[in-house]
Amino acid sequence: MKFLCIGCDEVMGFVERQLPGDGTLAAVFSCGTCGREMAMLTNPMETQLVSSMGVKIGGREVRAQPLEATRSGLEGGRGEAFREAEPPARRRPPPVEWSPEAVERLGRVPGFVRGMVKRIYTDYAREREIRTLTPEVMDTARSELGLEGM
């Protein structure tokens, strides 16, 4: 944010910053051409917001450093953040057998959605540890899952 002098149309320069102690912040800016001054006063909430974002009122005190934004974003990071963790041991789901009647019924499902329907019924059976998928299990799954049209 920059302030412009209305009379000169010049960027005003930072003069001083004051912290009165009541949570407010005052910053004074001056025009280098005509000498006009202006002050900005923030309320306590604005002061806290500006401070929490790391904004420095009045410009930088030191020159910008290479990769400064990147390095400051990594400060306080965990050392193990970039190490790959061991993958969790996966429990192999029990196999689901399809009865001949269930396979026949699945064959009547249109081909373009058959794979999705098979997956829905297989997942349903696995979640309930049902080993054999039968037309009765398919009926129960349809009603429980709200798939009456399948």
Short mmCIF file of N, CA and C in Angstrom, two decimals:
data_model
loop_
_atom_site.label_atom_id
_atom_site.label_comp_id
_atom_site.label_asym_id
_atom_site.label_seq_id
_atom_site.Cartn_x
_atom_site.Cartn_y
_atom_site.Cartn_z
N MET A 1 0.85 -1.15 0.00
CA MET A 1 0.00 0.00 0.00
C MET A 1 0.91 1.23 0.00
N LYS A 2 0.57 2.19 -0.84
CA LYS A 2 1.32 3.45 -0.89
C LYS A 2 0.33 4.58 -0.78
N PHE A 3 0.78 5.69 -0.22
CA PHE A 3 -0.04 6.88 -0.12
C PHE A 3 0.50 7.92 -1.08
N LEU A 4 -0.42 8.59 -1.80
CA LEU A 4 -0.04 9.62 -2.75
C LEU A 4 -0.42 10.98 -2.20
N CYS A 5 0.44 11.95 -2.41
CA CYS A 5 0.13 13.34 -2.05
C CYS A 5 -0.83 13.86 -3.12
N ILE A 6 -1.98 14.38 -2.72
CA ILE A 6 -2.98 14.85 -3.67
C ILE A 6 -2.47 16.08 -4.42
N GLY A 7 -1.80 16.97 -3.73
CA GLY A 7 -1.32 18.20 -4.37
C GLY A 7 -0.23 17.95 -5.39
N CYS A 8 0.69 17.03 -5.12
CA CYS A 8 1.85 16.80 -5.99
C CYS A 8 1.75 15.54 -6.82
N ASP A 9 0.86 14.66 -6.49
CA ASP A 9 0.74 13.35 -7.12
C ASP A 9 2.05 12.57 -7.01
N GLU A 10 2.68 12.67 -5.85
CA GLU A 10 3.92 11.96 -5.56
C GLU A 10 3.66 10.93 -4.46
N VAL A 11 4.45 9.87 -4.48
CA VAL A 11 4.35 8.86 -3.43
C VAL A 11 4.91 9.45 -2.14
N MET A 12 4.13 9.32 -1.06
CA MET A 12 4.58 9.83 0.23
C MET A 12 5.51 8.81 0.87
N GLY A 13 6.51 9.31 1.57
CA GLY A 13 7.48 8.44 2.22
C GLY A 13 7.15 8.24 3.69
N PHE A 14 7.57 7.11 4.21
CA PHE A 14 7.35 6.79 5.62
C PHE A 14 8.25 7.66 6.48
N VAL A 15 7.70 8.21 7.57
CA VAL A 15 8.46 9.06 8.48
C VAL A 15 8.68 8.34 9.80
N GLU A 16 7.59 7.93 10.45
CA GLU A 16 7.73 7.27 11.75
C GLU A 16 6.53 6.39 12.06
N ARG A 17 6.76 5.50 12.98
CA ARG A 17 5.72 4.59 13.46
C ARG A 17 5.65 4.74 14.97
N GLN A 18 4.44 4.79 15.51
CA GLN A 18 4.27 4.89 16.95
C GLN A 18 3.29 3.82 17.42
N LEU A 19 3.61 3.24 18.56
CA LEU A 19 2.72 2.28 19.21
C LEU A 19 2.32 2.89 20.54
N PRO A 20 1.18 3.58 20.60
CA PRO A 20 0.79 4.29 21.81
C PRO A 20 0.61 3.40 23.04
N GLY A 21 0.47 2.10 22.89
CA GLY A 21 0.33 1.22 24.04
C GLY A 21 -1.09 0.80 24.32
N ASP A 22 -2.05 1.35 23.61
CA ASP A 22 -3.45 0.96 23.80
C ASP A 22 -3.91 -0.01 22.72
N GLY A 23 -2.95 -0.63 22.02
CA GLY A 23 -3.28 -1.59 20.98
C GLY A 23 -3.39 -0.95 19.61
N THR A 24 -3.30 0.35 19.54
CA THR A 24 -3.38 1.03 18.25
C THR A 24 -1.99 1.20 17.66
N LEU A 25 -1.96 1.59 16.40
CA LEU A 25 -0.70 1.83 15.71
C LEU A 25 -0.88 3.12 14.92
N ALA A 26 0.09 4.00 14.99
CA ALA A 26 0.07 5.23 14.22
C ALA A 26 1.29 5.24 13.31
N ALA A 27 1.07 5.60 12.05
CA ALA A 27 2.17 5.71 11.10
C ALA A 27 2.05 7.06 10.41
N VAL A 28 3.18 7.76 10.30
CA VAL A 28 3.20 9.09 9.68
C VAL A 28 3.94 8.99 8.36
N PHE A 29 3.36 9.61 7.33
CA PHE A 29 3.96 9.65 6.01
C PHE A 29 4.08 11.11 5.58
N SER A 30 5.07 11.40 4.75
CA SER A 30 5.33 12.77 4.33
C SER A 30 5.63 12.82 2.84
N CYS A 31 5.19 13.91 2.21
CA CYS A 31 5.49 14.12 0.79
C CYS A 31 6.87 14.74 0.67
N GLY A 32 7.75 14.14 -0.12
CA GLY A 32 9.10 14.66 -0.29
C GLY A 32 9.16 15.93 -1.11
N THR A 33 8.09 16.23 -1.87
CA THR A 33 8.10 17.41 -2.73
C THR A 33 7.58 18.64 -2.00
N CYS A 34 6.37 18.54 -1.40
CA CYS A 34 5.77 19.72 -0.77
C CYS A 34 5.84 19.69 0.75
N GLY A 35 6.20 18.58 1.34
CA GLY A 35 6.33 18.50 2.79
C GLY A 35 5.05 18.19 3.53
N ARG A 36 3.92 17.98 2.83
CA ARG A 36 2.68 17.63 3.53
C ARG A 36 2.85 16.32 4.26
N GLU A 37 2.15 16.21 5.39
CA GLU A 37 2.20 14.98 6.17
C GLU A 37 0.78 14.43 6.32
N MET A 38 0.72 13.14 6.50
CA MET A 38 -0.55 12.48 6.81
C MET A 38 -0.26 11.36 7.79
N ALA A 39 -1.25 11.02 8.60
CA ALA A 39 -1.08 9.95 9.58
C ALA A 39 -2.15 8.90 9.36
N MET A 40 -1.77 7.67 9.63
CA MET A 40 -2.71 6.56 9.56
C MET A 40 -2.79 6.00 10.98
N LEU A 41 -3.99 5.83 11.48
CA LEU A 41 -4.20 5.29 12.82
C LEU A 41 -5.05 4.04 12.70
N THR A 42 -4.56 2.92 13.23
CA THR A 42 -5.32 1.67 13.19
C THR A 42 -5.91 1.39 14.56
N ASN A 43 -7.06 0.73 14.58
CA ASN A 43 -7.64 0.33 15.86
C ASN A 43 -6.96 -0.96 16.31
N PRO A 44 -7.20 -1.41 17.54
CA PRO A 44 -6.51 -2.61 18.04
C PRO A 44 -6.71 -3.86 17.19
N MET A 45 -7.90 -4.06 16.65
CA MET A 45 -8.14 -5.24 15.82
C MET A 45 -7.34 -5.17 14.52
N GLU A 46 -7.30 -3.99 13.90
CA GLU A 46 -6.52 -3.83 12.67
C GLU A 46 -5.04 -4.02 12.95
N THR A 47 -4.58 -3.50 14.08
CA THR A 47 -3.17 -3.65 14.45
C THR A 47 -2.83 -5.12 14.62
N GLN A 48 -3.69 -5.87 15.28
CA GLN A 48 -3.45 -7.29 15.48
C GLN A 48 -3.45 -8.04 14.16
N LEU A 49 -4.38 -7.70 13.27
CA LEU A 49 -4.44 -8.35 11.96
C LEU A 49 -3.17 -8.09 11.16
N VAL A 50 -2.74 -6.84 11.12
CA VAL A 50 -1.53 -6.49 10.37
C VAL A 50 -0.32 -7.19 10.97
N SER A 51 -0.22 -7.24 12.27
CA SER A 51 0.91 -7.91 12.92
C SER A 51 0.90 -9.41 12.66
N SER A 52 -0.29 -10.02 12.71
CA SER A 52 -0.37 -11.47 12.51
C SER A 52 0.01 -11.86 11.09
N MET A 53 -0.16 -10.96 10.13
CA MET A 53 0.21 -11.25 8.75
C MET A 53 1.68 -10.97 8.49
N GLY A 54 2.38 -10.44 9.47
CA GLY A 54 3.81 -10.19 9.31
C GLY A 54 4.12 -8.95 8.51
N VAL A 55 3.16 -8.04 8.37
CA VAL A 55 3.38 -6.81 7.60
C VAL A 55 4.23 -5.86 8.44
N LYS A 56 5.25 -5.29 7.80
CA LYS A 56 6.12 -4.33 8.46
C LYS A 56 5.71 -2.92 8.03
N ILE A 57 5.20 -2.14 8.95
CA ILE A 57 4.79 -0.77 8.64
C ILE A 57 6.05 0.10 8.56
N GLY A 58 6.17 0.80 7.44
CA GLY A 58 7.31 1.70 7.29
C GLY A 58 8.41 1.16 6.41
N GLY A 59 8.20 0.03 5.81
CA GLY A 59 9.20 -0.48 4.90
C GLY A 59 10.17 -1.43 5.58
N ARG A 60 11.09 -1.94 4.80
CA ARG A 60 12.05 -2.93 5.26
C ARG A 60 13.18 -2.28 6.04
N GLU A 61 13.67 -3.00 7.01
CA GLU A 61 14.83 -2.54 7.76
C GLU A 61 16.10 -3.13 7.19
N VAL A 62 15.99 -4.27 6.51
CA VAL A 62 17.14 -4.91 5.86
C VAL A 62 16.76 -5.24 4.43
N ARG A 63 17.76 -5.42 3.58
CA ARG A 63 17.49 -5.76 2.19
C ARG A 63 16.87 -7.15 2.09
N ALA A 64 16.09 -7.33 1.05
CA ALA A 64 15.48 -8.64 0.81
C ALA A 64 16.57 -9.66 0.54
N GLN A 65 16.38 -10.85 1.08
CA GLN A 65 17.34 -11.94 0.92
C GLN A 65 16.84 -12.91 -0.14
N PRO A 66 17.77 -13.60 -0.83
CA PRO A 66 17.33 -14.58 -1.82
C PRO A 66 16.45 -15.66 -1.19
N LEU A 67 15.37 -16.00 -1.86
CA LEU A 67 14.42 -17.02 -1.42
C LEU A 67 13.86 -16.74 -0.03
N GLU A 68 13.75 -15.48 0.32
CA GLU A 68 13.29 -15.10 1.66
C GLU A 68 11.89 -15.65 1.97
N ALA A 69 10.97 -15.52 1.02
CA ALA A 69 9.61 -15.99 1.27
C ALA A 69 9.58 -17.50 1.46
N THR A 70 10.36 -18.21 0.67
CA THR A 70 10.40 -19.66 0.78
C THR A 70 11.00 -20.08 2.12
N ARG A 71 12.12 -19.47 2.49
CA ARG A 71 12.76 -19.85 3.75
C ARG A 71 11.90 -19.51 4.95
N SER A 72 11.23 -18.36 4.93
CA SER A 72 10.40 -18.01 6.08
C SER A 72 9.20 -18.93 6.18
N GLY A 73 8.71 -19.44 5.03
CA GLY A 73 7.59 -20.38 5.05
C GLY A 73 7.98 -21.73 5.60
N LEU A 74 9.28 -22.06 5.57
CA LEU A 74 9.74 -23.35 6.05
C LEU A 74 10.20 -23.31 7.50
N GLU A 75 10.31 -22.11 8.08
CA GLU A 75 10.77 -22.01 9.46
C GLU A 75 9.85 -22.80 10.39
N GLY A 76 10.44 -23.50 11.29
CA GLY A 76 9.66 -24.25 12.28
C GLY A 76 9.03 -25.50 11.72
N GLY A 77 9.41 -25.87 10.50
CA GLY A 77 8.84 -27.07 9.90
C GLY A 77 9.38 -28.33 10.56
N ARG A 78 8.69 -29.40 10.34
CA ARG A 78 9.14 -30.68 10.89
C ARG A 78 10.27 -31.22 10.03
N GLY A 79 11.28 -31.76 10.66
CA GLY A 79 12.41 -32.32 9.95
C GLY A 79 12.04 -33.51 9.10
N GLU A 80 11.05 -34.27 9.52
CA GLU A 80 10.66 -35.47 8.79
C GLU A 80 9.59 -35.19 7.74
N ALA A 81 9.29 -33.92 7.49
CA ALA A 81 8.19 -33.58 6.58
C ALA A 81 8.40 -34.12 5.18
N PHE A 82 9.65 -34.22 4.73
CA PHE A 82 9.89 -34.66 3.36
C PHE A 82 10.34 -36.11 3.27
N ARG A 83 10.35 -36.81 4.39
CA ARG A 83 10.66 -38.24 4.36
C ARG A 83 9.40 -39.02 4.06
N GLU A 84 9.56 -40.04 3.26
CA GLU A 84 8.40 -40.86 2.95
C GLU A 84 8.09 -41.78 4.12
N ALA A 85 6.85 -41.81 4.49
CA ALA A 85 6.41 -42.66 5.59
C ALA A 85 6.20 -44.08 5.06
N GLU A 86 6.30 -45.02 5.96
CA GLU A 86 6.03 -46.40 5.61
C GLU A 86 4.55 -46.51 5.27
N PRO A 87 4.22 -47.15 4.17
CA PRO A 87 2.80 -47.29 3.86
C PRO A 87 2.12 -48.17 4.90
N PRO A 88 0.90 -47.84 5.26
CA PRO A 88 0.22 -48.65 6.27
C PRO A 88 -0.02 -50.06 5.73
N ALA A 89 0.06 -51.00 6.63
CA ALA A 89 -0.17 -52.39 6.24
C ALA A 89 -1.63 -52.52 5.81
N ARG A 90 -1.81 -52.97 4.60
CA ARG A 90 -3.17 -53.10 4.09
C ARG A 90 -3.70 -54.49 4.36
N ARG A 91 -4.88 -54.49 4.88
CA ARG A 91 -5.54 -55.77 5.12
C ARG A 91 -6.25 -56.16 3.83
N ARG A 92 -5.92 -57.30 3.35
CA ARG A 92 -6.53 -57.76 2.11
C ARG A 92 -7.99 -58.12 2.36
N PRO A 93 -8.89 -57.52 1.59
CA PRO A 93 -10.30 -57.83 1.81
C PRO A 93 -10.60 -59.27 1.41
N PRO A 94 -11.55 -59.87 2.07
CA PRO A 94 -11.87 -61.26 1.74
C PRO A 94 -12.46 -61.33 0.33
N PRO A 95 -12.16 -62.40 -0.38
CA PRO A 95 -12.71 -62.52 -1.74
C PRO A 95 -14.21 -62.73 -1.70
N VAL A 96 -14.88 -62.22 -2.72
CA VAL A 96 -16.33 -62.38 -2.83
C VAL A 96 -16.61 -63.27 -4.04
N GLU A 97 -17.27 -64.37 -3.79
CA GLU A 97 -17.67 -65.29 -4.87
C GLU A 97 -19.06 -64.87 -5.35
N TRP A 98 -19.27 -64.96 -6.64
CA TRP A 98 -20.59 -64.67 -7.22
C TRP A 98 -21.26 -65.99 -7.55
N SER A 99 -22.46 -66.16 -7.06
CA SER A 99 -23.20 -67.38 -7.39
C SER A 99 -23.59 -67.32 -8.87
N PRO A 100 -23.83 -68.49 -9.50
CA PRO A 100 -24.22 -68.48 -10.92
C PRO A 100 -25.49 -67.65 -11.17
N GLU A 101 -26.43 -67.68 -10.23
CA GLU A 101 -27.67 -66.90 -10.39
C GLU A 101 -27.37 -65.40 -10.35
N ALA A 102 -26.44 -64.98 -9.46
CA ALA A 102 -26.08 -63.56 -9.37
C ALA A 102 -25.34 -63.10 -10.62
N VAL A 103 -24.49 -63.99 -11.18
CA VAL A 103 -23.78 -63.66 -12.42
C VAL A 103 -24.78 -63.51 -13.56
N GLU A 104 -25.77 -64.39 -13.62
CA GLU A 104 -26.81 -64.30 -14.66
C GLU A 104 -27.57 -62.98 -14.54
N ARG A 105 -27.93 -62.64 -13.32
CA ARG A 105 -28.66 -61.39 -13.08
C ARG A 105 -27.80 -60.19 -13.45
N LEU A 106 -26.52 -60.22 -13.11
CA LEU A 106 -25.61 -59.13 -13.46
C LEU A 106 -25.49 -59.00 -14.98
N GLY A 107 -25.61 -60.14 -15.70
CA GLY A 107 -25.54 -60.12 -17.16
C GLY A 107 -26.68 -59.36 -17.80
N ARG A 108 -27.79 -59.17 -17.08
CA ARG A 108 -28.94 -58.43 -17.62
C ARG A 108 -28.80 -56.93 -17.44
N VAL A 109 -27.76 -56.49 -16.70
CA VAL A 109 -27.51 -55.06 -16.50
C VAL A 109 -26.86 -54.53 -17.78
N PRO A 110 -27.26 -53.36 -18.27
CA PRO A 110 -26.63 -52.80 -19.48
C PRO A 110 -25.11 -52.74 -19.35
N GLY A 111 -24.43 -53.07 -20.42
CA GLY A 111 -22.98 -53.20 -20.42
C GLY A 111 -22.23 -51.95 -19.98
N PHE A 112 -22.76 -50.77 -20.32
CA PHE A 112 -22.02 -49.54 -20.01
C PHE A 112 -22.00 -49.21 -18.51
N VAL A 113 -22.86 -49.84 -17.71
CA VAL A 113 -22.85 -49.61 -16.25
C VAL A 113 -22.58 -50.90 -15.48
N ARG A 114 -22.39 -52.00 -16.19
CA ARG A 114 -22.24 -53.30 -15.52
C ARG A 114 -21.06 -53.30 -14.54
N GLY A 115 -19.93 -52.75 -14.95
CA GLY A 115 -18.76 -52.73 -14.06
C GLY A 115 -19.02 -51.96 -12.78
N MET A 116 -19.72 -50.83 -12.90
CA MET A 116 -20.04 -50.02 -11.72
C MET A 116 -20.99 -50.78 -10.80
N VAL A 117 -21.99 -51.43 -11.37
CA VAL A 117 -22.95 -52.18 -10.57
C VAL A 117 -22.26 -53.34 -9.87
N LYS A 118 -21.39 -54.03 -10.59
CA LYS A 118 -20.66 -55.14 -9.99
C LYS A 118 -19.81 -54.64 -8.82
N ARG A 119 -19.18 -53.49 -9.00
CA ARG A 119 -18.34 -52.92 -7.94
C ARG A 119 -19.17 -52.56 -6.70
N ILE A 120 -20.35 -51.99 -6.94
CA ILE A 120 -21.22 -51.61 -5.80
C ILE A 120 -21.60 -52.84 -4.99
N TYR A 121 -22.04 -53.89 -5.67
CA TYR A 121 -22.45 -55.10 -4.97
C TYR A 121 -21.26 -55.80 -4.29
N THR A 122 -20.11 -55.81 -4.96
CA THR A 122 -18.93 -56.45 -4.37
C THR A 122 -18.48 -55.69 -3.12
N ASP A 123 -18.45 -54.35 -3.19
CA ASP A 123 -18.08 -53.55 -2.03
C ASP A 123 -19.06 -53.75 -0.88
N TYR A 124 -20.35 -53.83 -1.21
CA TYR A 124 -21.37 -54.07 -0.19
C TYR A 124 -21.09 -55.39 0.52
N ALA A 125 -20.81 -56.43 -0.25
CA ALA A 125 -20.56 -57.75 0.34
C ALA A 125 -19.28 -57.74 1.17
N ARG A 126 -18.23 -57.10 0.68
CA ARG A 126 -16.96 -57.05 1.44
C ARG A 126 -17.13 -56.33 2.77
N GLU A 127 -17.83 -55.20 2.74
CA GLU A 127 -18.02 -54.42 3.98
C GLU A 127 -18.75 -55.23 5.04
N ARG A 128 -19.60 -56.14 4.61
CA ARG A 128 -20.37 -56.96 5.55
C ARG A 128 -19.81 -58.37 5.69
N GLU A 129 -18.63 -58.58 5.08
CA GLU A 129 -17.93 -59.86 5.12
C GLU A 129 -18.80 -61.00 4.64
N ILE A 130 -19.54 -60.74 3.58
CA ILE A 130 -20.36 -61.77 2.93
C ILE A 130 -19.47 -62.43 1.89
N ARG A 131 -19.32 -63.73 1.96
CA ARG A 131 -18.40 -64.45 1.07
C ARG A 131 -19.00 -64.77 -0.29
N THR A 132 -20.32 -65.03 -0.33
CA THR A 132 -20.97 -65.40 -1.58
C THR A 132 -22.08 -64.42 -1.88
N LEU A 133 -22.01 -63.82 -3.06
CA LEU A 133 -23.01 -62.85 -3.47
C LEU A 133 -24.10 -63.59 -4.23
N THR A 134 -25.30 -63.52 -3.71
CA THR A 134 -26.45 -64.21 -4.30
C THR A 134 -27.49 -63.17 -4.70
N PRO A 135 -28.50 -63.56 -5.47
CA PRO A 135 -29.58 -62.61 -5.80
C PRO A 135 -30.26 -62.04 -4.55
N GLU A 136 -30.35 -62.83 -3.48
CA GLU A 136 -30.95 -62.33 -2.24
C GLU A 136 -30.10 -61.21 -1.64
N VAL A 137 -28.77 -61.39 -1.66
CA VAL A 137 -27.87 -60.35 -1.15
C VAL A 137 -28.00 -59.10 -2.03
N MET A 138 -28.13 -59.31 -3.36
CA MET A 138 -28.30 -58.18 -4.26
C MET A 138 -29.58 -57.41 -3.94
N ASP A 139 -30.67 -58.13 -3.64
CA ASP A 139 -31.93 -57.47 -3.28
C ASP A 139 -31.79 -56.65 -2.00
N THR A 140 -31.14 -57.25 -1.01
CA THR A 140 -30.93 -56.55 0.26
C THR A 140 -30.08 -55.30 0.05
N ALA A 141 -29.02 -55.44 -0.76
CA ALA A 141 -28.14 -54.30 -1.03
C ALA A 141 -28.91 -53.19 -1.75
N ARG A 142 -29.71 -53.57 -2.71
CA ARG A 142 -30.50 -52.56 -3.45
C ARG A 142 -31.39 -51.78 -2.53
N SER A 143 -32.07 -52.45 -1.62
CA SER A 143 -32.98 -51.73 -0.72
C SER A 143 -32.22 -50.91 0.31
N GLU A 144 -31.12 -51.44 0.86
CA GLU A 144 -30.34 -50.70 1.85
C GLU A 144 -29.62 -49.50 1.24
N LEU A 145 -29.15 -49.66 0.01
CA LEU A 145 -28.39 -48.59 -0.62
C LEU A 145 -29.26 -47.65 -1.45
N GLY A 146 -30.56 -47.95 -1.53
CA GLY A 146 -31.45 -47.09 -2.30
C GLY A 146 -31.25 -47.22 -3.80
N LEU A 147 -30.93 -48.42 -4.27
CA LEU A 147 -30.67 -48.66 -5.69
C LEU A 147 -31.80 -49.47 -6.31
N GLU A 148 -33.00 -49.10 -6.07
CA GLU A 148 -34.14 -49.88 -6.50
C GLU A 148 -34.19 -50.09 -8.00
N GLY A 149 -33.59 -49.21 -8.80
CA GLY A 149 -33.64 -49.34 -10.24
C GLY A 149 -32.59 -50.28 -10.79
N MET A 150 -31.72 -50.85 -9.97
CA MET A 150 -30.62 -51.70 -10.45
C MET A 150 -30.93 -53.16 -10.25
#
